[in-house]
Coordinates of C-alpha atoms in Angstrom, one line a residue:
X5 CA 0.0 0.0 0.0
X6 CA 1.2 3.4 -1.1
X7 CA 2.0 5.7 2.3
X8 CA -0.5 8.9 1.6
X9 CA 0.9 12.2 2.1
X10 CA -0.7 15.4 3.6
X11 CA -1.1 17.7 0.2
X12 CA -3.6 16.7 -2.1
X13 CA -3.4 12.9 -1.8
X14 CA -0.3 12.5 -3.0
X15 CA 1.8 10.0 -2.0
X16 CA 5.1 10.1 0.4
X17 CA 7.3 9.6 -2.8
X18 CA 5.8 11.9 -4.8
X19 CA 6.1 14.6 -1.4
X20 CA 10.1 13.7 -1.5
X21 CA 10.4 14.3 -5.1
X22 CA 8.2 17.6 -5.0
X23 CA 10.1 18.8 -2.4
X24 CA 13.9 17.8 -4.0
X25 CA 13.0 19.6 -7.2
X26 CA 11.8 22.8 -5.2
X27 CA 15.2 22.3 -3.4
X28 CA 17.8 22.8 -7.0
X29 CA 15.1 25.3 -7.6
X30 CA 16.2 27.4 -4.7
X31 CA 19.7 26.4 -5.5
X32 CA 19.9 28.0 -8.8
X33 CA 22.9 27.8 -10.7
X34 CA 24.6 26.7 -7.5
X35 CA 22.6 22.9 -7.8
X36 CA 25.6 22.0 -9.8
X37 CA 29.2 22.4 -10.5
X38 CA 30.4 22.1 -13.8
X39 CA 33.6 20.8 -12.2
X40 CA 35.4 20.9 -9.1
X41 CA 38.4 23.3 -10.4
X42 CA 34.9 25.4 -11.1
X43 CA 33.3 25.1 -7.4
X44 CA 36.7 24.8 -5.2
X45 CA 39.7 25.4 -7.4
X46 CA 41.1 22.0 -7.3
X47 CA 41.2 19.2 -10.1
X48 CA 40.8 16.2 -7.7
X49 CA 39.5 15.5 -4.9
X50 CA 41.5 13.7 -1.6
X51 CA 40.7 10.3 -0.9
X52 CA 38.9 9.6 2.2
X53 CA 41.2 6.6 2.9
X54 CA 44.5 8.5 2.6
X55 CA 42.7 10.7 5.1
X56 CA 42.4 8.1 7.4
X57 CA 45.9 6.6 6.5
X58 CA 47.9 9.9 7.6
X59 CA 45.2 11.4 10.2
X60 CA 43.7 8.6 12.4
X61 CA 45.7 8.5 15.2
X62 CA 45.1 12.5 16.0
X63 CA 44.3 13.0 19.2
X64 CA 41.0 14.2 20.1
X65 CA 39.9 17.6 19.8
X66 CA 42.5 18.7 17.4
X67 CA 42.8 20.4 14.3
X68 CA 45.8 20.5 11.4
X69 CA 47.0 23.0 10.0
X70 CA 46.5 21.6 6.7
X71 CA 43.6 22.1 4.6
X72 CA 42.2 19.7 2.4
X73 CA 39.1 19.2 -0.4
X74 CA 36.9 16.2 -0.6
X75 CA 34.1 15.0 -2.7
X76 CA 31.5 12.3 -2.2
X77 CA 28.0 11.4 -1.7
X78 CA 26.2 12.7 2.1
X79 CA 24.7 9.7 3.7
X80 CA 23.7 11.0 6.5
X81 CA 22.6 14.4 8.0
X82 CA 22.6 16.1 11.7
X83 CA 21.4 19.7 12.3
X84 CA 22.0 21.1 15.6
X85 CA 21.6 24.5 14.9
X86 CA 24.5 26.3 14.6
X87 CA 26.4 23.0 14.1
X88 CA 25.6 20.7 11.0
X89 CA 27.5 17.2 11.0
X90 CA 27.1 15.4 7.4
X91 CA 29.0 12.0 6.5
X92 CA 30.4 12.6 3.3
X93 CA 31.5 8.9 1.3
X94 CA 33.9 8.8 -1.2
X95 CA 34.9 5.5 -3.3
X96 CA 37.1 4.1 -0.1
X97 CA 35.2 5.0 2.6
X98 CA 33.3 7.4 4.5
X99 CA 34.0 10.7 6.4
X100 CA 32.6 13.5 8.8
X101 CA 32.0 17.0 7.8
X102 CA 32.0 19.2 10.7
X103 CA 30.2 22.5 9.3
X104 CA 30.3 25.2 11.9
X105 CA 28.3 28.5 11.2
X106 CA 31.2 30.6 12.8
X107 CA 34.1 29.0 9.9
X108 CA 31.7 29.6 7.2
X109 CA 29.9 32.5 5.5
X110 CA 26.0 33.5 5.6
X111 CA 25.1 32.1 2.5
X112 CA 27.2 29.2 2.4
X113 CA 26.1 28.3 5.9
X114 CA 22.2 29.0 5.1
X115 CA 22.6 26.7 1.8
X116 CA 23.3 23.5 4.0
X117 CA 19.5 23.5 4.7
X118 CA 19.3 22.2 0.9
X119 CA 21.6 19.2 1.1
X120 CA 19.8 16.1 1.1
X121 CA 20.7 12.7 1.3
X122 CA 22.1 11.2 -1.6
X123 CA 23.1 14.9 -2.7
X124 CA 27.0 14.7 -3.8
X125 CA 29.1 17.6 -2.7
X126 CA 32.6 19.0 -2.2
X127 CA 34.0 20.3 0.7
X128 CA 36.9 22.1 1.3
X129 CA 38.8 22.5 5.5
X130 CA 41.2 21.5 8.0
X131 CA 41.8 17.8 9.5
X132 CA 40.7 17.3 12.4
X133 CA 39.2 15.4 15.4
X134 CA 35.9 16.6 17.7
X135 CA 35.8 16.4 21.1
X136 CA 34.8 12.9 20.3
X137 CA 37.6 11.3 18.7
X138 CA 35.9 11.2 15.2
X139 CA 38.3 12.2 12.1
X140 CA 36.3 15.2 10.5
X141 CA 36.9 17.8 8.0
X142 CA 36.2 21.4 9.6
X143 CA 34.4 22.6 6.8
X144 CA 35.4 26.4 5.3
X145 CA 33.8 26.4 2.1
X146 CA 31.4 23.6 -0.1
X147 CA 30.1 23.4 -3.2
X148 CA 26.7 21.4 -4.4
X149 CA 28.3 19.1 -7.4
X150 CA 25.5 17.1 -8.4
X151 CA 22.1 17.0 -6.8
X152 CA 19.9 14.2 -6.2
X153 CA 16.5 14.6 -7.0
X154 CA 15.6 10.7 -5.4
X155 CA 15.8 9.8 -1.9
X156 CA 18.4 6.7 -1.0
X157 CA 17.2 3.4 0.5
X158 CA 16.1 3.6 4.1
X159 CA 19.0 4.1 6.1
X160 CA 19.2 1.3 8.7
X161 CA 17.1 -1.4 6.4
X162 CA 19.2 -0.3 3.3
X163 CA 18.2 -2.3 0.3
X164 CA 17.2 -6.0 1.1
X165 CA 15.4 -6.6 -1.9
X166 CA 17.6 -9.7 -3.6
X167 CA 15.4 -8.7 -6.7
X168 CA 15.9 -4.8 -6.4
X169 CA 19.4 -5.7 -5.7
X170 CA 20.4 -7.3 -8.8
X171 CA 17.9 -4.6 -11.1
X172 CA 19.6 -1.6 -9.6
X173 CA 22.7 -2.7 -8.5
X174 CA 23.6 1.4 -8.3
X175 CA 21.6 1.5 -5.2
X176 CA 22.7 -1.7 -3.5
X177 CA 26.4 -0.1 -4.2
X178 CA 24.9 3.2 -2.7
X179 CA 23.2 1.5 0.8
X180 CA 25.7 -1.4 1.5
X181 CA 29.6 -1.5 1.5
X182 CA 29.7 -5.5 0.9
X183 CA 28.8 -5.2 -3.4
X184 CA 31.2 -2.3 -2.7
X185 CA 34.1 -4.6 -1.5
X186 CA 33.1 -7.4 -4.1
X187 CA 34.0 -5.1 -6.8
X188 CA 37.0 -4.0 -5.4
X189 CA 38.0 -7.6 -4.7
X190 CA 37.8 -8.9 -8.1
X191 CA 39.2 -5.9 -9.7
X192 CA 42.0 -7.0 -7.8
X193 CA 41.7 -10.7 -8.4
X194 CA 41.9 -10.0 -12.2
X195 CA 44.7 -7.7 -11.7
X196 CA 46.5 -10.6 -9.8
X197 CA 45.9 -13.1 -12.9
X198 CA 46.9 -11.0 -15.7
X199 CA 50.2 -10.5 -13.5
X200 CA 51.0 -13.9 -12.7
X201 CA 50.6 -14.7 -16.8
X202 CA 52.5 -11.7 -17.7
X203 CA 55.1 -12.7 -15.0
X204 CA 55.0 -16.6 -17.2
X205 CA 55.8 -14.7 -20.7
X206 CA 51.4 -15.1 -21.9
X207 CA 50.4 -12.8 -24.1
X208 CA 47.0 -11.5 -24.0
X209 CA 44.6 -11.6 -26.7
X210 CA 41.3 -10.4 -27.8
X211 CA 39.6 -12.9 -29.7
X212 CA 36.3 -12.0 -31.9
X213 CA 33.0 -12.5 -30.0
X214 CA 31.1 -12.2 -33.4
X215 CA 31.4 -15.5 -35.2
X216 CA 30.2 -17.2 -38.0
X217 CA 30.6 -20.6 -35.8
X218 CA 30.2 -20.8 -32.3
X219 CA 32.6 -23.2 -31.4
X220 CA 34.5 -24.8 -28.4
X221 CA 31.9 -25.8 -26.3
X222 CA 28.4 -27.4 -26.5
X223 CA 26.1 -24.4 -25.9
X224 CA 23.6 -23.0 -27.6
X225 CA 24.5 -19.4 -29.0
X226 CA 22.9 -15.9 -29.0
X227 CA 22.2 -15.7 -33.1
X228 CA 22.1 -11.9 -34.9
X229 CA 22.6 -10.4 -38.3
X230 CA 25.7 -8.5 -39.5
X231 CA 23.9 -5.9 -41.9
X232 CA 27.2 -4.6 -43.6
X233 CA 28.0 -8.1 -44.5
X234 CA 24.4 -9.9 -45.0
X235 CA 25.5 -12.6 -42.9
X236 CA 24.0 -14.1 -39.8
X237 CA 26.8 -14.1 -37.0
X238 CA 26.6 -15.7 -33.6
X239 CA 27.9 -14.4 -30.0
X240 CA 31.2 -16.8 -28.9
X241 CA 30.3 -19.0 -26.2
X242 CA 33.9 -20.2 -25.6
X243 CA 37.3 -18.7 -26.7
X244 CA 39.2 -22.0 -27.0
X245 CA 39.2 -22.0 -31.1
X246 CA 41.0 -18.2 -31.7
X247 CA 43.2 -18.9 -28.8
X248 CA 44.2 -22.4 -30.3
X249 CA 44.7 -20.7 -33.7
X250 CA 47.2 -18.5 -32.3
X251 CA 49.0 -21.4 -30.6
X252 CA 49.2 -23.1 -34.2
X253 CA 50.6 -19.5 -35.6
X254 CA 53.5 -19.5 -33.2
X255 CA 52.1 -17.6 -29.9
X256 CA 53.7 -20.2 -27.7
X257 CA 52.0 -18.7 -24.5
X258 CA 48.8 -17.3 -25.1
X259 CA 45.4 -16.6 -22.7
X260 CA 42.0 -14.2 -23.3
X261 CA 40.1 -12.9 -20.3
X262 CA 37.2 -12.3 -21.7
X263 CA 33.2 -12.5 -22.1
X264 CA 31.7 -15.5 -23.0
X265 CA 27.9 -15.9 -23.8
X266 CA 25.5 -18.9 -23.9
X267 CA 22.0 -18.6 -24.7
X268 CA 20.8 -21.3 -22.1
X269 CA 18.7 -21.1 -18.3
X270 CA 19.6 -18.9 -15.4
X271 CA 20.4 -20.4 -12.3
X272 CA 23.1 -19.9 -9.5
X273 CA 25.9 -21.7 -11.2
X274 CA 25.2 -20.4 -14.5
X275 CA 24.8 -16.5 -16.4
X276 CA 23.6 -16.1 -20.2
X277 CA 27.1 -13.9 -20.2
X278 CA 30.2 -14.6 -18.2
X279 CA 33.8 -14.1 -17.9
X280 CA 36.2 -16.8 -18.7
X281 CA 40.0 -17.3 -18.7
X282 CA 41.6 -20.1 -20.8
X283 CA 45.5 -20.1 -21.4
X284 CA 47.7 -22.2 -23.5
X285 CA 51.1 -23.3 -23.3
X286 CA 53.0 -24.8 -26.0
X287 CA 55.3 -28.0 -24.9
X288 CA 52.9 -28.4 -21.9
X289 CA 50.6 -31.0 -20.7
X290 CA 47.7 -31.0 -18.2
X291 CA 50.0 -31.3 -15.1
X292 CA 51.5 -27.8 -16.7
X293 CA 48.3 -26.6 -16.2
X294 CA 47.4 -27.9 -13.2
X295 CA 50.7 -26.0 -11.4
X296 CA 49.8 -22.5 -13.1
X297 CA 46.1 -23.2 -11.6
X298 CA 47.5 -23.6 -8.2
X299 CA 49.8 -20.3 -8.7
X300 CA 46.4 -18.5 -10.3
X301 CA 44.4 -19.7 -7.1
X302 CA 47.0 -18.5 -4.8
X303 CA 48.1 -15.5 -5.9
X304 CA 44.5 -14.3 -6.5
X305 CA 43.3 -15.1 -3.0
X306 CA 46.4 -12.9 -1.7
X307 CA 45.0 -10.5 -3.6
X308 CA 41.9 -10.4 -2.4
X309 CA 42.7 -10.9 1.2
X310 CA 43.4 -7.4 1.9
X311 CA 40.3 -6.2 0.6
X312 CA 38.1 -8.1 2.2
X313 CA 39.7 -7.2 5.8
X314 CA 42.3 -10.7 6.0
X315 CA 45.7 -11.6 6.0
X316 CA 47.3 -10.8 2.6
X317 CA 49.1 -14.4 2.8
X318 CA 46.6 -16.4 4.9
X319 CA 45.4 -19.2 2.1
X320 CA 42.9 -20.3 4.7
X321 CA 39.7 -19.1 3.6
X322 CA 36.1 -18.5 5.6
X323 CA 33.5 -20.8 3.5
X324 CA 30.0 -21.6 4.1
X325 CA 30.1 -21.6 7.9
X326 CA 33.9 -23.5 7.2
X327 CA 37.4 -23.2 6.1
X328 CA 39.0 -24.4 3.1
X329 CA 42.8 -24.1 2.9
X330 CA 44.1 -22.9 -0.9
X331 CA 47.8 -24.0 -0.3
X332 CA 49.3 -26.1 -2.9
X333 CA 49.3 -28.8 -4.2
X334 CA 45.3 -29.1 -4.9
X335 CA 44.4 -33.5 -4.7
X336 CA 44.4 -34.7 -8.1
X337 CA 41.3 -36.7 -8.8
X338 CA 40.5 -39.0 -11.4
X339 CA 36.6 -39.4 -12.7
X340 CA 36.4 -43.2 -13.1
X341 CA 38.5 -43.3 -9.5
X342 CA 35.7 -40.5 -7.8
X343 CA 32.8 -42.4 -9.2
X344 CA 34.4 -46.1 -7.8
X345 CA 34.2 -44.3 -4.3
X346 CA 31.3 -43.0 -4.6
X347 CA 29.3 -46.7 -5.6
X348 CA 31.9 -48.8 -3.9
X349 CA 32.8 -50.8 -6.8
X350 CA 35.0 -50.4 -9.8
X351 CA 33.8 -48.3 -12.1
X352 CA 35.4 -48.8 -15.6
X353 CA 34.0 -47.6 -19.4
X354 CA 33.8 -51.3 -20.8
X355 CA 31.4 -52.2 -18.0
X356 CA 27.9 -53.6 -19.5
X357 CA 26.6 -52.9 -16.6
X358 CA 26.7 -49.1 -15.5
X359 CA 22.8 -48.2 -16.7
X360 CA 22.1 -50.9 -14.1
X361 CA 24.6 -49.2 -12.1
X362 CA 22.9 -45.9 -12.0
X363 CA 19.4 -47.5 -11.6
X364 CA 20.6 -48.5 -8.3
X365 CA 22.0 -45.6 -7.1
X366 CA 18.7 -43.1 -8.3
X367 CA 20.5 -41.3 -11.0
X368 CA 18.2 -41.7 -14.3
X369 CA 19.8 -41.8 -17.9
X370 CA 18.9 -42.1 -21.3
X371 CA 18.8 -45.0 -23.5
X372 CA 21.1 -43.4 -26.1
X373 CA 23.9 -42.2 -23.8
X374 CA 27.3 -44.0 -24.0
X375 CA 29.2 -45.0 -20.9
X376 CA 31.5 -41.8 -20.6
X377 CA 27.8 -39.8 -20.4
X378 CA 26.3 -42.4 -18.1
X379 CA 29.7 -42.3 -15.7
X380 CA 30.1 -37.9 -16.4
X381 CA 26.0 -38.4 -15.2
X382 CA 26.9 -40.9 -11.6
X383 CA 29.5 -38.0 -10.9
X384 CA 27.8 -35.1 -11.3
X385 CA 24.9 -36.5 -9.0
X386 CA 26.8 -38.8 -6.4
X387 CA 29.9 -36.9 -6.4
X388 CA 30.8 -33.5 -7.4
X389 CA 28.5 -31.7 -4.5
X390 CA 30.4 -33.4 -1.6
X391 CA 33.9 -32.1 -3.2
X392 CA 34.7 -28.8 -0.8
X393 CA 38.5 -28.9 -0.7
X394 CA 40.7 -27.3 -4.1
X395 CA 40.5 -30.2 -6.5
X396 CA 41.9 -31.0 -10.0
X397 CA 39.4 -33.5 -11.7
X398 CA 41.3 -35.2 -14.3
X399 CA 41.0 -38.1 -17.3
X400 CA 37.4 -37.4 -18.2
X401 CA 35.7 -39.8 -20.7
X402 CA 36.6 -39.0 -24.3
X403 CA 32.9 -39.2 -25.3
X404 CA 32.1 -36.3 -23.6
X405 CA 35.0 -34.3 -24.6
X406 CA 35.8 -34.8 -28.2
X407 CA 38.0 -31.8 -28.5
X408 CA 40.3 -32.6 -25.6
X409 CA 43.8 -34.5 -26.2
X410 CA 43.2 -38.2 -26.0
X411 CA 45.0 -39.6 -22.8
X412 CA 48.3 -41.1 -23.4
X413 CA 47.9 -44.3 -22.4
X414 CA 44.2 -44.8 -22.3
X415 CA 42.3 -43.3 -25.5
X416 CA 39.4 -43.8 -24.3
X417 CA 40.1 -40.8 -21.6
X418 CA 41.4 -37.2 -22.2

């Protein structure tokens, strides 16, 4: 039900955006800064975090001598009068704006009544602590950058919407630091990767995501029409074929890091579009692979360690209420030797039996599947959800992998 406001039946919203237009009304030209050289005479702004960095061990009730300028959204307000506190966040972190009416002028002062939440200013004054503790900028002058003419999520309940979440991921940024530390974790993570390649002598590529044939993978494309050419093209849903083309043309070491798309369900393990990383190494094998995978893993969580507030070289890692520990080497794991375990008999790919095999163990198959599908089919239901450790899962059934390597001394695996 829609909360009713006082004025003509018109809802609480529509009050808040009534009242936010009259507000840049009032503001005039000052609702907005064409840049901040224009509004404070300065080209950028001073992180919050280096803030905290050099300040936050002042003492309380102390100011510096030196003044700085800061820019960032207000997420919260407090007017007492001749005192306003606003906390002002940045892109690493938050901070308080002490704005006193005796260190600023009349107008400047009598302007504050305009800021709202969500409103994204600039602010220029000496570091400093209140009486408090609290790191704070002592506001002399500010400057209205951009303002916001739509309130923010409810402060304390910020936006708990899974839905609204994923739809406007803007305000879920906005109202909750975790998306916040995600995107600064794998910003890091991918930095890690391309630097432990780089570090290997790969050279990265970027392969064409139009393509006449989708290849590499068994996945239904995304299908549209090149007009210049009058030919119909498809979305890549795998980079293996370009890369491999490269290998053949003498890049020994080569790897994309790029955006795959399959037009196929939603569900939590798979996206219509996702990022994938495949490398290649000339005079390698799949243990080759298998140490640069470990090296990938480890380096990436020391990456993103920091960021999400642990040791930079802890490879212990928090995981669904437990731990898992990311220190190589990862167990090596064979399908035929995983699915053995898992029906406690010997599982090979010239059994006759292994349809009665899965009847007895609940998994159903099809009448036209080989025995490399109906033994991929017992692992992915008996097996692959109790795996939580790091594991390499090797020698998969050449049926279900046709453009994999044959194994060297069984054919029938890769």
């Amino acid at each position: 039900m829609t909360e009713q406001g006082d004025a003509g039946g018109r809802s609480r919203e529509e009050e808040v955006l009534l009242a936010r237009r009259e507000s840049l009304e009032r503001l005039g030209e000052k609702g907005f800064a064409i840049s901040l050289r224009e509004a404070l005479g300065v080209d950028e702004p001073t992180p919050t975090s280096s803030l905290r960095e050099r300040f936050g061990s002042l003492p309380s009730d102390h100011k510096e001598e030196e003044t700085v300028t800061v820019a960032g959204r207000i997420v919260l307000k407090r007017d007492m009068g001749k005192l306003k506190f606003l906390t002002l966040r940045d892109g690493s972190g938050d901070i308080q704006l002490v704005c006193n009416q005796t260190e600023l002028d009349e107008e400047g002062f009598a302007l504050l009544d305009e800021v709202d939440l969500g409103d994204i200013i600039g602010a220029t004054g000496q570091v400093g602590t209140t009486r408090r503790g609290e790191l704070s900028i002592f506001v002399e002058r500010w400057a209205m950058l951009t303002k916001s003419l739509r309130p923010l999520p409810e402060k304390w309940h910020g936006l708990k919407d899974p839905d609204l979440q994923q739809r406007r991921r803007y305000l879920h940024l906005i109202a909750d630091e975790t998306p916040r530390r995600y995107l600064a974790a794998r910003a890091s993570l991918l930095r890690a990767l391309r630097e432990v390649l780089h570090e290997r002598g790969f050279v990265e590529v970027e392969g064409p995501m139009l393509q006449t044939v989708a290849g590499g993978a068994n996945a239904r494309p995304f299908t549209t029409f090149h007009e210049a050419l009058g030919i119909e093209t498809k979305l890549r849903i795998s980079l293996e074929l370009y890369l491999k083309r490269l290998l053949v043309g003498g890049i020994e070491r080569v790897y994309e890091l790029g955006r795959n798309f399959r037009n196929e369900g939603i569900d939590r393990d798979h996206n219509p579009e996702f990022t994938m990383l495949e490398a290649y190494q000339a005079y390698g094998d799949y243990s080759t692979m298998m140490e640069l995978t470990e090296v990938l893993v480890r380096e990436s969580a020391r990456a993103v360690n920091p960021v999400m507030g642990r040791d930079p070289e802890t490879l212990t890692i928090p995981w669904r209420g437990g731990e898992i520990d990311l220190t190589p080497p990862f167990r090596r794991l064979t399908m035929l030797d995983a699915v053995s375990s898992a029906t406690g008999e010997q599982i090979t790919l010239d059994r006759p039996d292994l349809p009665s095999i899965a009847e007895r163990h609940g998994v159903p198959i099809d009448d036209v599947w080989g025995p490399g599908k109906i033994v991929v089919e017992l692992f992915e239901k008996l097996v692959e959800d109790t795996i939580a450790e790091p594991t390499f899962l090797c020698d998969f059934p050449r049926e279900v992998s046709p453009l994999a390597r044959p194994h060297r001394s069984n054919p029938d695996l890769t």
